[in-house]
mmCIF file of C-alpha atoms and ligand atoms in Angstrom:
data_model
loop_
_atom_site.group_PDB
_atom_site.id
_atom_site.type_symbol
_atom_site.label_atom_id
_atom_site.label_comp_id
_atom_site.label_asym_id
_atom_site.label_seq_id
_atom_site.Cartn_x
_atom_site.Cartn_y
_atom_site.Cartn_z
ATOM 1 C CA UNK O 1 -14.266 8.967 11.452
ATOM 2 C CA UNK O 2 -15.121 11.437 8.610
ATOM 3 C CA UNK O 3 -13.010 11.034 5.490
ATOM 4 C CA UNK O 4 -11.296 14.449 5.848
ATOM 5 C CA UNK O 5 -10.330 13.195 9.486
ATOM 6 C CA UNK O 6 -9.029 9.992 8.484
ATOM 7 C CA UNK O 7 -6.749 11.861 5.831
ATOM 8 C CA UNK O 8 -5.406 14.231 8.956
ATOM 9 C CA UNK O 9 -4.945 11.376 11.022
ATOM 10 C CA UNK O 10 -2.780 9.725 8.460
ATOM 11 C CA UNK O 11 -1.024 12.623 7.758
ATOM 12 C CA UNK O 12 -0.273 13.660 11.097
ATOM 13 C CA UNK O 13 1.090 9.606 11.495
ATOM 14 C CA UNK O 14 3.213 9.502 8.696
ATOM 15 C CA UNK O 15 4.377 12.996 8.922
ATOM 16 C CA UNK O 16 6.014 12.296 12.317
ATOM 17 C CA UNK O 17 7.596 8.936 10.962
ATOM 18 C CA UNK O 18 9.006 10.864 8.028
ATOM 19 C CA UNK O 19 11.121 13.044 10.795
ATOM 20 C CA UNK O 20 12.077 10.186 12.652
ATOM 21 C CA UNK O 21 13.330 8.611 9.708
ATOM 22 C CA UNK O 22 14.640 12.042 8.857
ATOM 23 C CA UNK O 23 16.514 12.442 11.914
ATOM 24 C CA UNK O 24 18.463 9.093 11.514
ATOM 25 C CA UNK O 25 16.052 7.182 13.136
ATOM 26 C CA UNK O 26 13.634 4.394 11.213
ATOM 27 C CA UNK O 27 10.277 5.191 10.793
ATOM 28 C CA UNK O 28 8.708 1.724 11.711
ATOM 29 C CA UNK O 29 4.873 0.768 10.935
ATOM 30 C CA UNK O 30 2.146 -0.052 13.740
ATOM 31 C CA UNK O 31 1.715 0.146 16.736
ATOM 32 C CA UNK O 32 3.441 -3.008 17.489
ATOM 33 C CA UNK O 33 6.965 -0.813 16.263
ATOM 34 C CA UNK O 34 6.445 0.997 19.656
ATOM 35 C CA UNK O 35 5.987 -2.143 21.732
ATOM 36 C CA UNK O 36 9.213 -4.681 20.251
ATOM 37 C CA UNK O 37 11.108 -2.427 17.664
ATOM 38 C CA UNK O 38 10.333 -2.844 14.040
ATOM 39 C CA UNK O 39 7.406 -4.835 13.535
ATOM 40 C CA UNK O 40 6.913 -8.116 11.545
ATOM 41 C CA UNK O 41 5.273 -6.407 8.566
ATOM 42 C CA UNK O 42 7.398 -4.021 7.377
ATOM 43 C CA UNK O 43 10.642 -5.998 8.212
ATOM 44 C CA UNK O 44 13.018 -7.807 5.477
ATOM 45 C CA UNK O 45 10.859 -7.151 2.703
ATOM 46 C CA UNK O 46 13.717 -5.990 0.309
ATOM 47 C CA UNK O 47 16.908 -7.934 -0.398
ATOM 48 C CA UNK O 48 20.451 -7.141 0.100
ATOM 49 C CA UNK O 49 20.730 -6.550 -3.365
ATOM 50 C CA UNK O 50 18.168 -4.221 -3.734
ATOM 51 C CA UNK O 51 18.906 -2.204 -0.500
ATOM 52 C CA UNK O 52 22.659 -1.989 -1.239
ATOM 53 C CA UNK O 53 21.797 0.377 -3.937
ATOM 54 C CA UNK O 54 19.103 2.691 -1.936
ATOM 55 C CA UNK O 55 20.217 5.698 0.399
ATOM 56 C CA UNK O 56 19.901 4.233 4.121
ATOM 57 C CA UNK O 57 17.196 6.856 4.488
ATOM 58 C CA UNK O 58 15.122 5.556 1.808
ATOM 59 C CA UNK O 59 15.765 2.137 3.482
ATOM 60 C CA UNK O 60 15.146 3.460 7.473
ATOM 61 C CA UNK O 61 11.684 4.987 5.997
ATOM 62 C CA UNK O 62 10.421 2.074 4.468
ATOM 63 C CA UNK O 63 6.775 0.964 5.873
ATOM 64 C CA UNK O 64 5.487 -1.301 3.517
ATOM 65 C CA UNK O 65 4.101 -4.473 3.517
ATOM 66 C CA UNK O 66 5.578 -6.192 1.163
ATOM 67 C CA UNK O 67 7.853 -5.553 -1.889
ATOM 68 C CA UNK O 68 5.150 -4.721 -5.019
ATOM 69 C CA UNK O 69 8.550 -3.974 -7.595
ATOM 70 C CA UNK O 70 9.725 -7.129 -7.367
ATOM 71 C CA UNK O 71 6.595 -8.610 -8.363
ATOM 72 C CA UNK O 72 5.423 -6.447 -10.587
ATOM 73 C CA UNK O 73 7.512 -7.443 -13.397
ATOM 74 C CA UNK O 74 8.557 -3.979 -14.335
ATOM 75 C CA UNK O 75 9.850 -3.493 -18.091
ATOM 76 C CA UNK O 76 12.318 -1.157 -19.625
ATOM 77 C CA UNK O 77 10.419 2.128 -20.552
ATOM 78 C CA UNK O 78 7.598 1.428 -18.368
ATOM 79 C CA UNK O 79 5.649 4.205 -16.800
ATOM 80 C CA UNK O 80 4.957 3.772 -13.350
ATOM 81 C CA UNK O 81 3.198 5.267 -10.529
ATOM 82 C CA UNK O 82 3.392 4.770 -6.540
ATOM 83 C CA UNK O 83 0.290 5.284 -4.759
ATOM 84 C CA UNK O 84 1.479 6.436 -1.192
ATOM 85 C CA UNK O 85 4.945 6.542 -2.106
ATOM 86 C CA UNK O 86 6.333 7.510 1.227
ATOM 87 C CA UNK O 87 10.345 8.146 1.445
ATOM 88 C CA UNK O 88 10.633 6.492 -2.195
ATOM 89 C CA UNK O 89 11.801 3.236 -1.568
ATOM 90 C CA UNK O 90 9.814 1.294 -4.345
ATOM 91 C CA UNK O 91 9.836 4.500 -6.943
ATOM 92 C CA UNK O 92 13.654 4.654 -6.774
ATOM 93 C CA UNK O 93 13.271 0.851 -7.315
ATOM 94 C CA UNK O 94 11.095 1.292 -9.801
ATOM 95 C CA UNK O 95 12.775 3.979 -11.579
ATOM 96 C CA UNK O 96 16.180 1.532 -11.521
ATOM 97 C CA UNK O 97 13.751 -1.509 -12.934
ATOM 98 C CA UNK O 98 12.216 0.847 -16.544
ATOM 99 C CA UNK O 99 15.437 2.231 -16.994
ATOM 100 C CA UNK O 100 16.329 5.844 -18.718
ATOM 101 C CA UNK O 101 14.026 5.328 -21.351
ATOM 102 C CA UNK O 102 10.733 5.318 -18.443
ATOM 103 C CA UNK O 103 9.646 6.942 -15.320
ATOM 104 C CA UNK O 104 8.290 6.595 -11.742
ATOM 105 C CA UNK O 105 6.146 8.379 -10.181
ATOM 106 C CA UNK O 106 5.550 8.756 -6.600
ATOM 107 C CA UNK O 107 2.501 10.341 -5.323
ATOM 108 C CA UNK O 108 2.016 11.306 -1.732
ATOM 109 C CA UNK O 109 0.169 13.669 0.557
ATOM 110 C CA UNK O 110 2.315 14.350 3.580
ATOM 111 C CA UNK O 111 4.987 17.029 3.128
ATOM 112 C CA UNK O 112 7.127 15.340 5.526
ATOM 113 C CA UNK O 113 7.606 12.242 3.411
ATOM 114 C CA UNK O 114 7.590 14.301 0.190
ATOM 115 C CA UNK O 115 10.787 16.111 1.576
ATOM 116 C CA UNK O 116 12.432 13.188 2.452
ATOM 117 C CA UNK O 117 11.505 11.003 -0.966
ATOM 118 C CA UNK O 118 13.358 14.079 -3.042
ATOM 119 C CA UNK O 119 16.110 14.184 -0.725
ATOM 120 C CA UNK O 120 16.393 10.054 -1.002
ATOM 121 C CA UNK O 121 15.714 10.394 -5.528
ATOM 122 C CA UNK O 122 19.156 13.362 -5.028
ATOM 123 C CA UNK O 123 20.850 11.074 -3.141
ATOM 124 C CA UNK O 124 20.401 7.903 -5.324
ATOM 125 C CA UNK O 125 21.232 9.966 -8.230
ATOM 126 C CA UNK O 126 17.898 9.182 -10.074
ATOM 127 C CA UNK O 127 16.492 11.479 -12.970
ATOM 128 C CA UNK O 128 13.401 9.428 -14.403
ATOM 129 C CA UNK O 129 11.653 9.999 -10.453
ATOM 130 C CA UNK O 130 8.997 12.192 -10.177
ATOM 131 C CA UNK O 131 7.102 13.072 -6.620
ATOM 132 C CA UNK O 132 3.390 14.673 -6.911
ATOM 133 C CA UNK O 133 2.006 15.835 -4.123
ATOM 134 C CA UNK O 134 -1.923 14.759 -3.807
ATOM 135 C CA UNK O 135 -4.417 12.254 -2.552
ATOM 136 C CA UNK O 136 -4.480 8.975 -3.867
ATOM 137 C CA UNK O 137 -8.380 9.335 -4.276
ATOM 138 C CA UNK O 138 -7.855 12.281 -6.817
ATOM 139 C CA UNK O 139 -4.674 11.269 -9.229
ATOM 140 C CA UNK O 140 -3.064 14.359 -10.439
ATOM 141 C CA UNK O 141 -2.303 12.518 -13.448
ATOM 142 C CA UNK O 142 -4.334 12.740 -16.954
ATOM 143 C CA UNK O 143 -6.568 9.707 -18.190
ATOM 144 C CA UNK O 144 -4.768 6.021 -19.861
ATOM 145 C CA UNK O 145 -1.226 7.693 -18.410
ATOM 146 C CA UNK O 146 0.877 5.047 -16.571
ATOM 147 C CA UNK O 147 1.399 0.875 -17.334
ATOM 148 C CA UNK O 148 1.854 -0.089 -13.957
ATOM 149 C CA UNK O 149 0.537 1.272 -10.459
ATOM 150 C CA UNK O 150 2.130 -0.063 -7.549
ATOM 151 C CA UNK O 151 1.284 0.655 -3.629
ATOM 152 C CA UNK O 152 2.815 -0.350 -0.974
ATOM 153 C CA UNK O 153 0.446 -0.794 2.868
ATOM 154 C CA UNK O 154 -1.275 2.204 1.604
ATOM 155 C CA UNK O 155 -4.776 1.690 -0.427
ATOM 156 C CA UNK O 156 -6.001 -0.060 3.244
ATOM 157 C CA UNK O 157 -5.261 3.374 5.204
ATOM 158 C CA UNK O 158 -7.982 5.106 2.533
ATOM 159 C CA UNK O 159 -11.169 6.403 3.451
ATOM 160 C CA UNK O 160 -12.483 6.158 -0.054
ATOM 161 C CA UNK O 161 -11.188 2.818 -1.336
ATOM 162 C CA UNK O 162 -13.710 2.451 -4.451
ATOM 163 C CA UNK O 163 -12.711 5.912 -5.296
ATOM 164 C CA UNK O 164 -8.889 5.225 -5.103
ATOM 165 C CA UNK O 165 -9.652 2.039 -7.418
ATOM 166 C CA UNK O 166 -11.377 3.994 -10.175
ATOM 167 C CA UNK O 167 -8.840 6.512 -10.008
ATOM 168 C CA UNK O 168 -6.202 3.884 -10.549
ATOM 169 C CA UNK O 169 -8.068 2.337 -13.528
ATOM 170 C CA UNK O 170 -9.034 5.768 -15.258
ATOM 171 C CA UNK O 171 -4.918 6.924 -15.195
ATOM 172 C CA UNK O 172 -3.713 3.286 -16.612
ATOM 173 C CA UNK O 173 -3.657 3.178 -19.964
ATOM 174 C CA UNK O 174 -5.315 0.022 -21.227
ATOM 175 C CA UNK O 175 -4.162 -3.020 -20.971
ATOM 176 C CA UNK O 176 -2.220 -1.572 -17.746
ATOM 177 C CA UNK O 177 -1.657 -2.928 -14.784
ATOM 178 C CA UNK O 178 -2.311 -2.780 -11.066
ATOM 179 C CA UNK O 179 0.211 -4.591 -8.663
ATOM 180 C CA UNK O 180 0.510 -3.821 -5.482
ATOM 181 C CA UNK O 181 0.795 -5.123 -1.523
ATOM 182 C CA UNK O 182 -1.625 -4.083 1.108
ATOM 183 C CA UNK O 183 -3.325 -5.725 4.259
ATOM 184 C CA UNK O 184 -5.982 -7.790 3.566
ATOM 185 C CA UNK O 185 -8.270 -9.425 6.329
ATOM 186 C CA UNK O 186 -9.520 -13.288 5.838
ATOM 187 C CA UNK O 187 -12.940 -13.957 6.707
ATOM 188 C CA UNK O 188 -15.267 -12.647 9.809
ATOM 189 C CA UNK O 189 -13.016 -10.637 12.938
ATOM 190 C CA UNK O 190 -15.419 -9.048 15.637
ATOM 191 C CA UNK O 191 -14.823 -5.581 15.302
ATOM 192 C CA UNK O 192 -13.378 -4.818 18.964
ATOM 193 C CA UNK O 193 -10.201 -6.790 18.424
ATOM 194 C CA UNK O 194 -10.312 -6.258 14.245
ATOM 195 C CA UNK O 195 -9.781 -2.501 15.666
ATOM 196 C CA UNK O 196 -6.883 -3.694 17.745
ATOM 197 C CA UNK O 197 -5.329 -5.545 15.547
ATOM 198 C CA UNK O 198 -5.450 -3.056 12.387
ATOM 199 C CA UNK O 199 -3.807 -0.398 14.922
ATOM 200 C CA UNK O 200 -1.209 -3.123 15.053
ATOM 201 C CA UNK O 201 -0.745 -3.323 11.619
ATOM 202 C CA UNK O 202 -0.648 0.824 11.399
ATOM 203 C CA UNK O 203 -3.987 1.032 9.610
ATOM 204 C CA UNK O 204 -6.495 3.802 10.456
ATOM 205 C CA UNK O 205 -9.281 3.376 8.475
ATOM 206 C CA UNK O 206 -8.947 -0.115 8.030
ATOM 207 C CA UNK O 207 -8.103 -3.463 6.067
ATOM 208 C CA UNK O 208 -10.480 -4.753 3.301
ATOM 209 C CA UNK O 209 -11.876 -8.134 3.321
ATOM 210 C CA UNK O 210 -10.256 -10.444 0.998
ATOM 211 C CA UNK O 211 -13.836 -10.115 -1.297
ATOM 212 C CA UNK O 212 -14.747 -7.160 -0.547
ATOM 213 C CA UNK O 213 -11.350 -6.309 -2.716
ATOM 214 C CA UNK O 214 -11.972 -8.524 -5.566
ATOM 215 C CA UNK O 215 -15.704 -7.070 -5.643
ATOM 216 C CA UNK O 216 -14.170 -3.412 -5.393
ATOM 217 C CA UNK O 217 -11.969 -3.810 -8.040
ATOM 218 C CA UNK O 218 -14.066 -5.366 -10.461
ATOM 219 C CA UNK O 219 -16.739 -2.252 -9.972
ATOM 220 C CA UNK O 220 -13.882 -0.117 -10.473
ATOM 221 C CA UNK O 221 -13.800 -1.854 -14.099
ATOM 222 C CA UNK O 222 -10.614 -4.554 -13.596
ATOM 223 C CA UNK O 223 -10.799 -7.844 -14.669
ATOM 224 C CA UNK O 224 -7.619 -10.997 -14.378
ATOM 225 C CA UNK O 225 -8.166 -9.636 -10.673
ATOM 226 C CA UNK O 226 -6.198 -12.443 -8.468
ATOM 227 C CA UNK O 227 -5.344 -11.496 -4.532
ATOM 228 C CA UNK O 228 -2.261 -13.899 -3.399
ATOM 229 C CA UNK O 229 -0.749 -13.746 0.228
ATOM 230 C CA UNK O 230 3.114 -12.946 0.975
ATOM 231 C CA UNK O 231 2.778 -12.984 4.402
ATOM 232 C CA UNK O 232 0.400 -14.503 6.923
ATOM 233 C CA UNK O 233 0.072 -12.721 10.593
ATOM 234 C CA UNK O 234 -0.591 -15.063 13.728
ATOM 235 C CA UNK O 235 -1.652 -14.236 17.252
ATOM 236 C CA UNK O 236 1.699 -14.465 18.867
ATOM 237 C CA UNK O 237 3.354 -11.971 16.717
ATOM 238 C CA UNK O 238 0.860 -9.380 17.954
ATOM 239 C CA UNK O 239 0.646 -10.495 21.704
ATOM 240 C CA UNK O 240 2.381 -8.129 23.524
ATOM 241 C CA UNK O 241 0.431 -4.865 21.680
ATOM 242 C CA UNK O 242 -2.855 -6.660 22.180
ATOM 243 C CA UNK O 243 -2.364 -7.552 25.831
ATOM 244 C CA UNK O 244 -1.513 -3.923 25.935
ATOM 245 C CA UNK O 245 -4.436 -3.215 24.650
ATOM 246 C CA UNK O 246 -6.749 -4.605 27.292
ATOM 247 C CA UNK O 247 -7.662 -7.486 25.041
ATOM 248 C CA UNK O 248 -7.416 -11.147 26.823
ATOM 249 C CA UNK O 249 -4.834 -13.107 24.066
ATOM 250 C CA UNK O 250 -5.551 -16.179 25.340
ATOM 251 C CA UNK O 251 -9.584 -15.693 23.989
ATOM 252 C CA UNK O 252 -8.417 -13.518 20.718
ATOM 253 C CA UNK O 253 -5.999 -15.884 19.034
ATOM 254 C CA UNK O 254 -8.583 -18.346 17.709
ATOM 255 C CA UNK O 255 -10.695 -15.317 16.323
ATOM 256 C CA UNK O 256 -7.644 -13.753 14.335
ATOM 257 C CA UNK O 257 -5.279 -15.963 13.772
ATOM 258 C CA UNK O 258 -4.205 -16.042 10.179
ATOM 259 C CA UNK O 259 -6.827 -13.490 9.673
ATOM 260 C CA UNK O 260 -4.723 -10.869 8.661
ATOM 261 C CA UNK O 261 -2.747 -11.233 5.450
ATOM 262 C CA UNK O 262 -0.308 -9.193 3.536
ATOM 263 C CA UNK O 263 -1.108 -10.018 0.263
ATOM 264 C CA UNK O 264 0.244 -9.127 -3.343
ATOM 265 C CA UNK O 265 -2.648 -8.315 -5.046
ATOM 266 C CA UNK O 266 -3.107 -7.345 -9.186
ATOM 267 C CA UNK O 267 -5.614 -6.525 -11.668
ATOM 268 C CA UNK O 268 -5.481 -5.421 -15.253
ATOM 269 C CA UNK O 269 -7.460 -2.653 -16.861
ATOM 270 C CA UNK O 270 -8.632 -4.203 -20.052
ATOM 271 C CA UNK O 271 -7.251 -3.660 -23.530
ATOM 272 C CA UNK O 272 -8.926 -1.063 -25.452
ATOM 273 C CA UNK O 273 -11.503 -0.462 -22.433
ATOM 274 C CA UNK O 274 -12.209 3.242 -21.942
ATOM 275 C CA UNK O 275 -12.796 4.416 -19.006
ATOM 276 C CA UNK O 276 -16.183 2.673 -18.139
ATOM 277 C CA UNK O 277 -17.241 1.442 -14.615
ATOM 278 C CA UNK O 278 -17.903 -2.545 -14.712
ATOM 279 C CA UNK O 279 -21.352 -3.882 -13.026
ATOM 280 C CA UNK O 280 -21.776 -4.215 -9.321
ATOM 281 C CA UNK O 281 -20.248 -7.804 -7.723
ATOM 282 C CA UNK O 282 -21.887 -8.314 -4.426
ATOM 283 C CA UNK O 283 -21.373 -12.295 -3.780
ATOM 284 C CA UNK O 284 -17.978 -13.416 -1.919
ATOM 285 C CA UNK O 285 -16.733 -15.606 -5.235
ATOM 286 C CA UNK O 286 -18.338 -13.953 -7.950
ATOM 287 C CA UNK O 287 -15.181 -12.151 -9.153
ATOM 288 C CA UNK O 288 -13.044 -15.029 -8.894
HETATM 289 C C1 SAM H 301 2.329 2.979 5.290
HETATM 290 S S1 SAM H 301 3.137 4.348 4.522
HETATM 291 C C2 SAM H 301 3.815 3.522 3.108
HETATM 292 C C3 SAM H 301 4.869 4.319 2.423
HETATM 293 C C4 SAM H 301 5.567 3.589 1.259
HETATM 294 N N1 SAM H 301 4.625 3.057 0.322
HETATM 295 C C5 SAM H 301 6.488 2.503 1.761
HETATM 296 O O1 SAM H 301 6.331 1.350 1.366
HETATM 297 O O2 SAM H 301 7.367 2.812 2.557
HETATM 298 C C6 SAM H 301 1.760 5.231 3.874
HETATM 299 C C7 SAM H 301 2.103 6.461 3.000
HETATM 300 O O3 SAM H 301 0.943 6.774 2.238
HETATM 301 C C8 SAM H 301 0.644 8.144 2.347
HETATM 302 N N2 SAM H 301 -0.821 8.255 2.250
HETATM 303 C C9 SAM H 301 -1.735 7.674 3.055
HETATM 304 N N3 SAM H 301 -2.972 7.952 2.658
HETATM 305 C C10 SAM H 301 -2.842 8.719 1.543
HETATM 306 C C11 SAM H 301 -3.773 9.346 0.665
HETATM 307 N N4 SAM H 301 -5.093 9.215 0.857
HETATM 308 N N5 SAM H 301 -3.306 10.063 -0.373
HETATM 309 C C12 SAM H 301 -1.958 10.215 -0.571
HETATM 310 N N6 SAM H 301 -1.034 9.659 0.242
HETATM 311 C C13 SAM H 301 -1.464 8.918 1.289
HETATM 312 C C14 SAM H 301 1.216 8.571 3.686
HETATM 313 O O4 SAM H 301 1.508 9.952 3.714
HETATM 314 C C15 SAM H 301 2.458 7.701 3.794
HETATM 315 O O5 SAM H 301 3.573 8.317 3.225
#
């Protein structure tokens, strides 16, 4: 699939989950959201805490994987910028966490889910929110502009992941960080059932390999990159979509079992770096 396809695709996709969550209904992620209800990725990934204070249709549109403002260790002041922002969950969140004195930022491409992020930011009574629309591979932001960029699921559904990564390190300022969750795939899948499975997960271009990350960010010019797992996927949870898929489980489990990972993964642009491209890392452990 061409890039400009994969971007339609993914529109199209999220635009229709951003009515459904719209409409009162929750959005859900992955194929597997059709087959058993919400799926085990993007469920319970926020607290009660944190979701007693969110409009339910920020909540009901949530399709991350994991919960990147929590472990981001967001300061007072911060700038901050959401790559894929969706219906705003993590840059109302985020907006809460830096306080008056900073800012969030969402960024999105899909109408659909811009509508519904403003609506959420009126509705949570949040000033210091800001949604841009755009693609995540060309930030409409200037250069060294934000502290922290945070994604949630949405990096892996990018056609253009190296250019995404040194768009992300030319808009942090130095000494910034990167911190966010995404689906990341653990060693060798054959690509018949790696398909399968990453329509499970709602990917559409696909899930990096865990050093095929580390290697992209470090050409993008990061360094203190470290990639750390929240959750870890096994066969059973995706049995029913698979089987539904054609695909014999009973073969498949052994070949992607604890294959697919959420992970939380960061990086930090380094201090008093301008914006210069690091050297090529083409061996599995060299970045580590
Ligand atoms: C899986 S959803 C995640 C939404 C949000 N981060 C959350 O946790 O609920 C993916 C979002 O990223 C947006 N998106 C996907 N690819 C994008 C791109 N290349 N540029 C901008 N937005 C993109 C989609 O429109 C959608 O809102």
């Amino acid at each position: 699939m061409s890039d400009t396809n994969t971007q339609d695709a993914v529109k199209q996709k999220y635009g229709e989950a951003a009515k459904r969550a719209a409409g009162g209904g929750t959005a859900c992620c992955g194929g597997g959201a059709e087959l058993s209800g919400c799926d085990p990725i993007t469920k319970n990934l926020y607290d009660e805490t944190e979701k007693a204070g969110l409009p339910e249709k920020a909540v009901a549109a949530s399709l991350g994987c994991g919960n990147p403002t929590a472990l981001a260790k967001l300061q007072p002041g911060e700038i901050v910028l959401d790559l894929g922002s969706g219906g705003g969950i993590d840059v109302i969140l985020s907006a809460k966490r830096v306080g008056p004195t900073g800012k969030a930022y969402g960024l999105d491409m899909t109408d659909e889910m811009l509508a519904l992020a403003r609506e959420n930011q009126k509705k949570a009574g949040i000033e210091n929110v800001e949604f841009l629309k755009g693609a995540i591979e060309n930030i409409p932001l200037p250069d060294n502009a934000v502290d922290v960029i945070i994604s949630n699921c949405v990096i892996n559904l990018s056609g253009d992941k190296d250019r995404v990564l040194r768009e992300a390190f030319r808009v942090l300022k130095p000494g910034g960080r990167l911190a966010i969750s995404d689906v990341v795939v653990r060693g060798e899948v054959p690509t018949g059932i790696r398909k399968s499975m990453e329509l499970w997960v709602g990917c559409i271009a696909g899930a990096l390999e865990e050093y095929e990350y580390r290697d992209k960010l470090f050409s993008a010019g990061f360094e203190s990159i470290d990639i750390a797992p929240t959750r870890v996927y096994k066969s059973a949870e995706a049995h029913d979509f698979l089987a539904a898929a054609g695909l014999d489980t009973e073969t498949v489990a052994p070949q992607i079992d604890g294959k697919f990972i959420s992970a939380f993964v960061r990086a930090v642009k380094p201090a008093g770096r301008a914006n210069v491209v690091g050297p090529s890392c083409c061996a599995p452990t060299c970045c580590d």
